[in-house]
Amino acid sequence: MTAYILRRLLLMVPTLLGIMILNFIIIQAAPGGPVERVIAELRGHDVAATARFAGTERGEMQAVHLSESAQSRYRGAQGIDPELIAELERMYGFDQPPAVRLAQMIGNYIRFDFGESFYRDQTVVALILQKLPVSISLGLWTTLLVYVISIPLGIRKAVRDGSAFDVATSAVVVVGYAIPGFLFAVLLIVLFAGGSFLDLFPLRGLTSENWHDFSWPMRVLDYFWHLTLPVTAMVIGGFAGLTMLTKNSFLEEINKQYVITARSKGLTEKRVLYGHVFRNAMLIVVAGFPSAFIGILFTSALLIEVIFSLDGLGLLGFEAAINRDYPVMFGTLYIFTLLGLLLNLIGDLMYTLIDPRIDFEAQG
């Protein structure tokens, strides 16, 4: 197993490098950028903000036309001081060729030096740590609740396959499949957050403004009070797939010969189900927990964060993409990709823990 783990770890290096290079090329080909953004602000007469970004103190800038090459690079930059354009390029690192910038970025990322945000006076790591509690709260509680609800429900549906209970719960599962979580979030706001009916839950933040003044029991209650609606919306939108996966896994195992043999020996249905079927049927479900958590944590909460005004990693990544905040974009991409690769490895190792008969090293 040690050799298999080492091979997987070594394989992460070219995988991570390829992902970073591909995304760097795509970003270079995309129109717009931080320099163009500052130029647009200048054209909109937002001189104070642009001067703050550029780190200069200019009273009044001369309207000097750019050279022909500069005009072709930055459309709409006529009338902007060429020296300011050059200064902006140096500040954002665009005075170097793309290959040099890519090499510098990869060298820094190997040392886990992700730089600072273009538009916030914070490092990328500090921004991620600041937003992480919100995303971990949403991802952790959503994943746990999805598993707690889906696994017993899927087992029950498999045992009572074709019954009225199975049909009725299948209708709920279909609704969960068909309607995305953010629409449930809007419905919950209308019903329970002062939309048109009840006003029972808050709409902003992870805690109340005076949270630090509360006692510890009140802090815990306030925390879950704020989480109730967003987590409910994410659970409703996410439990359907796992429920059907659990049901199908159990149905497949229940019809196998070893189950028939166990029943013929006089074992109770409960002993057959949880002593023999459970381990085999739950292999794919439990082993997928790390991947499910990382998926919910980093990809499923963006619209939920926007709707409920939760300042988490999803919102951070969206704003970075809109504002062309490249250090945040590439820094978060690097960290999330590395974390995803590691969790995929952990998921494979969980297979061997759940079922020792699986030997990835022998297969390799």
Coordinates of C-alpha atoms in Angstrom, one line a residue:
M1 CA 0.0 0.0 0.0
T2 CA 2.9 2.3 0.7
A3 CA 4.1 2.0 -2.9
Y4 CA 0.6 2.8 -4.2
I5 CA 0.3 5.9 -2.0
L6 CA 3.7 7.1 -3.2
R7 CA 2.7 6.6 -6.9
R8 CA -0.5 8.5 -6.3
L9 CA 1.3 11.4 -4.6
L10 CA 3.9 11.6 -7.4
L11 CA 1.1 11.5 -10.0
M12 CA -0.4 14.6 -8.3
V13 CA 2.5 16.7 -9.4
P14 CA 2.0 16.6 -13.2
T15 CA -1.8 16.7 -12.7
L16 CA -1.6 19.8 -10.6
L17 CA 0.9 21.4 -13.0
G18 CA -1.2 20.6 -16.0
I19 CA -4.3 22.1 -14.5
M20 CA -2.4 25.3 -13.5
I21 CA -0.9 25.7 -17.0
L22 CA -4.2 25.1 -18.8
N23 CA -6.0 27.6 -16.7
F24 CA -3.2 30.2 -17.0
I25 CA -3.4 29.9 -20.8
I26 CA -7.2 30.3 -20.7
I27 CA -7.0 33.4 -18.5
Q28 CA -4.3 34.9 -20.9
A29 CA -6.7 34.4 -23.8
A30 CA -9.7 35.9 -22.0
P31 CA -10.3 39.6 -22.6
G32 CA -10.0 42.1 -19.8
G33 CA -7.7 42.2 -16.9
P34 CA -6.6 44.3 -13.9
V35 CA -4.9 46.9 -16.0
E36 CA -7.9 47.3 -18.3
R37 CA -10.1 47.6 -15.2
V38 CA -8.0 50.5 -13.9
I39 CA -8.1 52.1 -17.3
A40 CA -11.9 51.8 -17.4
E41 CA -12.1 53.5 -14.0
L42 CA -9.9 56.3 -15.3
R43 CA -12.1 56.7 -18.3
G44 CA -15.0 56.9 -15.9
H45 CA -13.2 59.7 -14.0
D46 CA -12.6 57.6 -10.9
V47 CA -9.2 59.1 -10.6
A48 CA -8.9 58.8 -6.8
A49 CA -9.6 55.0 -6.7
T50 CA -7.2 54.4 -9.6
A51 CA -4.5 56.4 -8.0
R52 CA -5.0 54.3 -4.8
F53 CA -4.6 51.1 -6.8
A54 CA -1.5 52.4 -8.6
G55 CA 0.1 53.5 -5.4
T56 CA 0.7 57.1 -6.7
E57 CA -0.3 60.5 -5.5
R58 CA -1.0 62.5 -8.7
G59 CA -2.8 65.8 -8.5
E60 CA -4.0 66.0 -12.1
M61 CA -2.8 63.6 -14.8
Q62 CA -1.9 64.9 -18.2
A63 CA -4.0 63.7 -21.0
V64 CA -1.2 62.2 -23.2
H65 CA -2.1 59.9 -26.0
L66 CA -0.6 56.5 -25.9
S67 CA 1.7 55.1 -28.5
E68 CA 0.1 53.0 -31.3
S69 CA 1.3 49.7 -29.8
A70 CA -0.1 50.6 -26.3
Q71 CA -3.4 51.6 -27.9
S72 CA -3.7 48.2 -29.6
R73 CA -3.1 46.5 -26.3
Y74 CA -5.5 48.6 -24.2
R75 CA -8.4 49.7 -26.2
G76 CA -10.1 52.8 -24.8
A77 CA -6.9 54.0 -23.1
Q78 CA -6.5 57.1 -25.2
G79 CA -5.8 60.1 -23.0
I80 CA -4.1 58.1 -20.2
D81 CA -0.6 58.9 -19.3
P82 CA 1.7 56.2 -20.8
E83 CA 3.9 56.3 -17.7
L84 CA 0.8 55.4 -15.6
I85 CA 0.1 52.4 -17.9
A86 CA 3.7 51.2 -17.5
E87 CA 3.5 51.7 -13.7
L88 CA 0.2 49.7 -13.6
E89 CA 1.9 46.9 -15.7
R90 CA 4.8 46.8 -13.2
M91 CA 2.5 46.8 -10.2
Y92 CA 0.4 43.9 -11.5
G93 CA 3.4 42.0 -12.9
F94 CA 2.4 42.3 -16.6
D95 CA 5.7 43.9 -17.6
Q96 CA 7.1 40.3 -18.0
P97 CA 6.3 37.9 -20.8
P98 CA 3.6 35.2 -20.0
A99 CA 6.1 32.4 -19.8
V100 CA 8.1 34.2 -17.2
R101 CA 5.0 35.0 -15.2
L102 CA 3.9 31.4 -15.3
A103 CA 7.3 30.2 -14.1
Q104 CA 7.4 32.7 -11.3
M105 CA 3.9 31.7 -10.2
I106 CA 4.6 28.0 -10.2
G107 CA 7.9 28.6 -8.2
N108 CA 6.0 30.7 -5.7
Y109 CA 3.2 28.2 -5.4
I110 CA 5.6 25.3 -4.7
R111 CA 6.7 27.3 -1.6
F112 CA 2.9 28.0 -0.9
D113 CA 3.5 31.7 -1.5
F114 CA 0.3 32.9 -3.2
G115 CA 0.9 36.6 -3.0
E116 CA -1.6 39.3 -2.3
S117 CA -5.0 40.2 -3.7
F118 CA -4.9 43.0 -6.4
Y119 CA -7.9 44.8 -4.8
R120 CA -7.8 43.9 -1.1
D121 CA -4.9 44.7 1.3
Q122 CA -4.7 41.0 2.3
T123 CA -2.8 38.0 1.3
V124 CA -4.6 35.2 -0.6
V125 CA -4.0 32.8 2.4
A126 CA -5.4 35.4 4.8
L127 CA -8.5 35.8 2.6
I128 CA -9.1 32.1 2.4
L129 CA -8.7 31.6 6.2
Q130 CA -11.1 34.5 6.7
K131 CA -13.8 33.0 4.4
L132 CA -13.2 29.4 5.4
P133 CA -15.5 29.2 8.5
V134 CA -18.5 30.0 6.4
S135 CA -17.8 27.4 3.8
I136 CA -16.8 24.7 6.3
S137 CA -20.0 25.4 8.2
L138 CA -22.1 25.0 5.1
G139 CA -20.2 22.0 3.7
L140 CA -19.7 20.1 6.9
W141 CA -23.3 20.3 8.2
T142 CA -24.8 19.7 4.8
T143 CA -22.7 16.7 4.1
L144 CA -23.4 15.1 7.5
L145 CA -27.2 15.8 7.2
V146 CA -27.3 14.4 3.6
Y147 CA -25.6 11.2 4.8
V148 CA -27.7 10.9 7.9
I149 CA -30.9 11.3 5.9
S150 CA -30.0 9.5 2.7
I151 CA -28.5 6.3 4.0
P152 CA -31.4 5.2 6.3
L153 CA -33.9 6.3 3.7
G154 CA -32.1 4.5 0.9
I155 CA -31.9 1.3 2.9
R156 CA -35.6 1.5 3.8
K157 CA -36.5 2.1 0.2
A158 CA -34.4 -1.0 -0.9
V159 CA -36.0 -3.2 1.8
R160 CA -39.5 -2.1 0.9
D161 CA -38.9 -1.8 -2.9
G162 CA -42.2 -1.3 -4.8
S163 CA -44.2 -0.6 -1.7
A164 CA -46.3 2.5 -1.1
F165 CA -43.5 3.9 1.1
D166 CA -41.0 3.5 -1.8
V167 CA -43.3 5.2 -4.3
A168 CA -44.1 8.1 -1.9
T169 CA -40.5 8.8 -1.0
S170 CA -39.5 8.5 -4.7
A171 CA -41.8 11.4 -5.4
V172 CA -39.8 13.5 -2.8
V173 CA -36.6 12.3 -4.4
V174 CA -37.7 13.4 -7.8
V175 CA -38.6 16.8 -6.5
G176 CA -35.1 17.0 -5.0
Y177 CA -33.6 16.1 -8.3
A178 CA -35.7 18.5 -10.4
I179 CA -35.5 21.7 -8.3
P180 CA -32.1 23.2 -7.6
G181 CA -31.1 24.2 -4.1
F182 CA -31.1 27.9 -4.8
L183 CA -34.8 27.8 -5.7
F184 CA -35.5 26.1 -2.4
A185 CA -33.5 28.8 -0.7
V186 CA -35.8 31.5 -2.3
L187 CA -38.9 29.5 -1.2
L188 CA -37.6 29.2 2.4
I189 CA -36.9 32.9 2.5
V190 CA -40.5 33.6 1.3
L191 CA -42.0 31.3 3.9
F192 CA -39.8 31.7 6.9
A193 CA -37.5 34.8 6.6
G194 CA -39.9 37.6 6.3
G195 CA -40.6 37.2 2.6
S196 CA -44.5 37.0 2.7
F197 CA -45.4 34.8 5.6
L198 CA -43.3 34.1 8.7
D199 CA -40.2 36.0 9.9
L200 CA -38.5 33.4 12.0
F201 CA -34.9 33.2 10.6
P202 CA -32.2 35.8 9.8
L203 CA -31.1 36.6 6.2
R204 CA -27.5 37.8 6.7
G205 CA -24.3 36.4 8.1
L206 CA -23.3 33.3 10.1
T207 CA -23.8 35.0 13.5
S208 CA -25.6 38.0 14.9
E209 CA -23.7 41.3 15.2
N210 CA -23.6 41.1 19.0
W211 CA -22.7 37.5 19.0
H212 CA -19.6 38.0 21.2
D213 CA -21.8 39.5 23.9
F214 CA -23.8 36.2 24.2
S215 CA -23.1 33.4 26.6
W216 CA -21.7 30.2 25.1
P217 CA -25.1 28.3 24.9
M218 CA -26.6 31.4 23.2
R219 CA -23.7 31.6 20.8
V220 CA -24.3 28.0 19.7
L221 CA -28.0 28.6 19.3
D222 CA -27.4 31.8 17.4
Y223 CA -25.0 30.0 15.1
F224 CA -27.4 27.2 14.2
W225 CA -30.3 29.7 13.9
H226 CA -28.4 31.5 11.1
L227 CA -27.4 28.1 9.5
T228 CA -30.9 26.6 9.4
L229 CA -32.2 28.0 6.2
P230 CA -29.1 27.8 4.0
V231 CA -28.2 24.3 5.2
T232 CA -31.8 23.1 4.7
A233 CA -31.7 24.5 1.1
M234 CA -28.5 22.6 0.4
V235 CA -29.6 19.4 2.0
I236 CA -32.9 19.3 0.0
G237 CA -31.0 19.9 -3.2
G238 CA -28.3 17.2 -2.4
F239 CA -29.9 14.2 -0.7
A240 CA -31.7 12.8 -3.7
G241 CA -28.6 11.4 -5.5
L242 CA -27.2 9.7 -2.4
T243 CA -30.5 8.2 -1.5
M244 CA -30.9 6.5 -4.9
L245 CA -27.3 5.4 -4.8
T246 CA -27.8 3.8 -1.4
K247 CA -31.0 2.1 -2.5
N248 CA -29.5 0.7 -5.7
S249 CA -26.4 -0.5 -3.9
F250 CA -28.5 -2.4 -1.4
L251 CA -30.9 -3.8 -4.0
E252 CA -27.9 -5.2 -5.9
E253 CA -26.5 -6.9 -2.8
I254 CA -29.8 -8.2 -1.5
N255 CA -30.3 -10.3 -4.7
K256 CA -26.9 -12.0 -4.5
Q257 CA -26.4 -15.6 -3.6
Y258 CA -24.7 -15.1 -0.3
V259 CA -27.8 -13.3 1.0
I260 CA -30.0 -16.2 0.0
T261 CA -27.5 -18.5 1.8
A262 CA -27.5 -16.4 5.0
R263 CA -31.3 -16.5 5.0
S264 CA -31.5 -20.2 4.5
K265 CA -29.3 -20.7 7.6
G266 CA -32.1 -19.1 9.7
L267 CA -30.5 -15.7 10.3
T268 CA -32.9 -12.9 11.1
E269 CA -33.6 -10.3 8.4
K270 CA -31.9 -7.6 10.5
R271 CA -28.8 -9.8 10.9
V272 CA -28.7 -10.5 7.2
L273 CA -29.1 -6.8 6.3
Y274 CA -26.7 -5.2 8.7
G275 CA -24.3 -8.1 9.3
H276 CA -23.7 -9.2 5.7
V277 CA -25.3 -6.7 3.2
F278 CA -24.4 -3.5 4.8
R279 CA -20.6 -3.6 4.5
N280 CA -20.7 -4.5 0.8
A281 CA -23.5 -2.2 -0.1
M282 CA -22.1 0.8 1.7
L283 CA -18.6 0.5 0.2
I284 CA -19.2 3.0 -2.6
V285 CA -21.3 5.3 -0.5
V286 CA -19.0 5.7 2.5
A287 CA -15.8 5.8 0.4
G288 CA -17.2 8.7 -1.5
F289 CA -17.6 10.8 1.6
P290 CA -14.4 12.9 1.1
S291 CA -15.2 13.7 -2.5
A292 CA -18.8 14.5 -1.6
F293 CA -17.6 16.9 1.1
I294 CA -15.1 18.7 -1.1
G295 CA -17.8 19.0 -3.8
I296 CA -20.3 20.6 -1.4
L297 CA -17.6 22.7 0.2
F298 CA -16.2 24.3 -2.9
T299 CA -18.8 24.1 -5.7
S300 CA -22.3 23.9 -4.4
A301 CA -22.6 26.9 -2.1
L302 CA -22.1 29.9 -4.3
L303 CA -25.7 30.8 -5.0
I304 CA -26.6 29.9 -1.4
E305 CA -23.9 32.3 -0.1
V306 CA -25.2 35.0 -2.4
I307 CA -28.9 34.5 -1.4
F308 CA -28.2 34.4 2.3
S309 CA -25.4 37.0 2.3
L310 CA -22.8 34.5 3.6
D311 CA -19.3 35.7 2.8
G312 CA -17.6 32.3 2.0
L313 CA -15.2 30.8 -0.4
G314 CA -17.8 30.5 -3.2
L315 CA -18.5 34.2 -3.2
L316 CA -14.7 34.9 -2.9
G317 CA -14.0 32.9 -6.0
F318 CA -16.9 34.5 -8.0
E319 CA -15.8 38.0 -7.1
A320 CA -12.2 37.2 -8.0
A321 CA -13.2 35.9 -11.4
I322 CA -15.4 39.0 -12.1
N323 CA -12.8 41.4 -10.9
R324 CA -9.9 39.6 -12.6
D325 CA -8.1 39.2 -9.2
Y326 CA -5.6 36.8 -10.6
P327 CA -3.7 36.0 -7.3
V328 CA -7.0 35.0 -5.6
M329 CA -8.2 33.1 -8.7
F330 CA -5.0 31.0 -9.1
G331 CA -4.2 30.7 -5.4
T332 CA -7.6 29.3 -4.6
L333 CA -7.5 27.1 -7.7
Y334 CA -4.2 25.6 -6.6
I335 CA -5.3 25.0 -3.0
F336 CA -8.7 23.5 -3.9
T337 CA -7.2 21.3 -6.7
L338 CA -4.5 20.0 -4.3
L339 CA -7.0 19.4 -1.6
G340 CA -9.3 17.6 -4.0
L341 CA -6.5 15.3 -5.2
L342 CA -5.6 14.5 -1.6
L343 CA -9.2 13.7 -0.7
N344 CA -9.6 11.5 -3.8
L345 CA -6.6 9.5 -2.5
I346 CA -8.2 9.3 1.0
G347 CA -11.4 8.1 -0.7
D348 CA -9.5 5.2 -2.3
L349 CA -7.8 4.3 0.9
M350 CA -11.2 4.2 2.6
Y351 CA -12.2 1.5 0.2
T352 CA -9.4 -0.7 1.6
L353 CA -10.4 0.1 5.2
I354 CA -14.0 -0.8 4.6
D355 CA -13.2 -3.9 2.5
P356 CA -9.7 -5.4 3.1
R357 CA -10.2 -7.6 0.0
I358 CA -9.5 -4.6 -2.2
D359 CA -5.8 -4.2 -2.9
F360 CA -5.0 -1.3 -5.2
E361 CA -1.3 -2.1 -5.0
A362 CA -1.8 -5.6 -6.3
Q363 CA -3.9 -4.2 -9.1
G364 CA -1.2 -1.7 -10.0

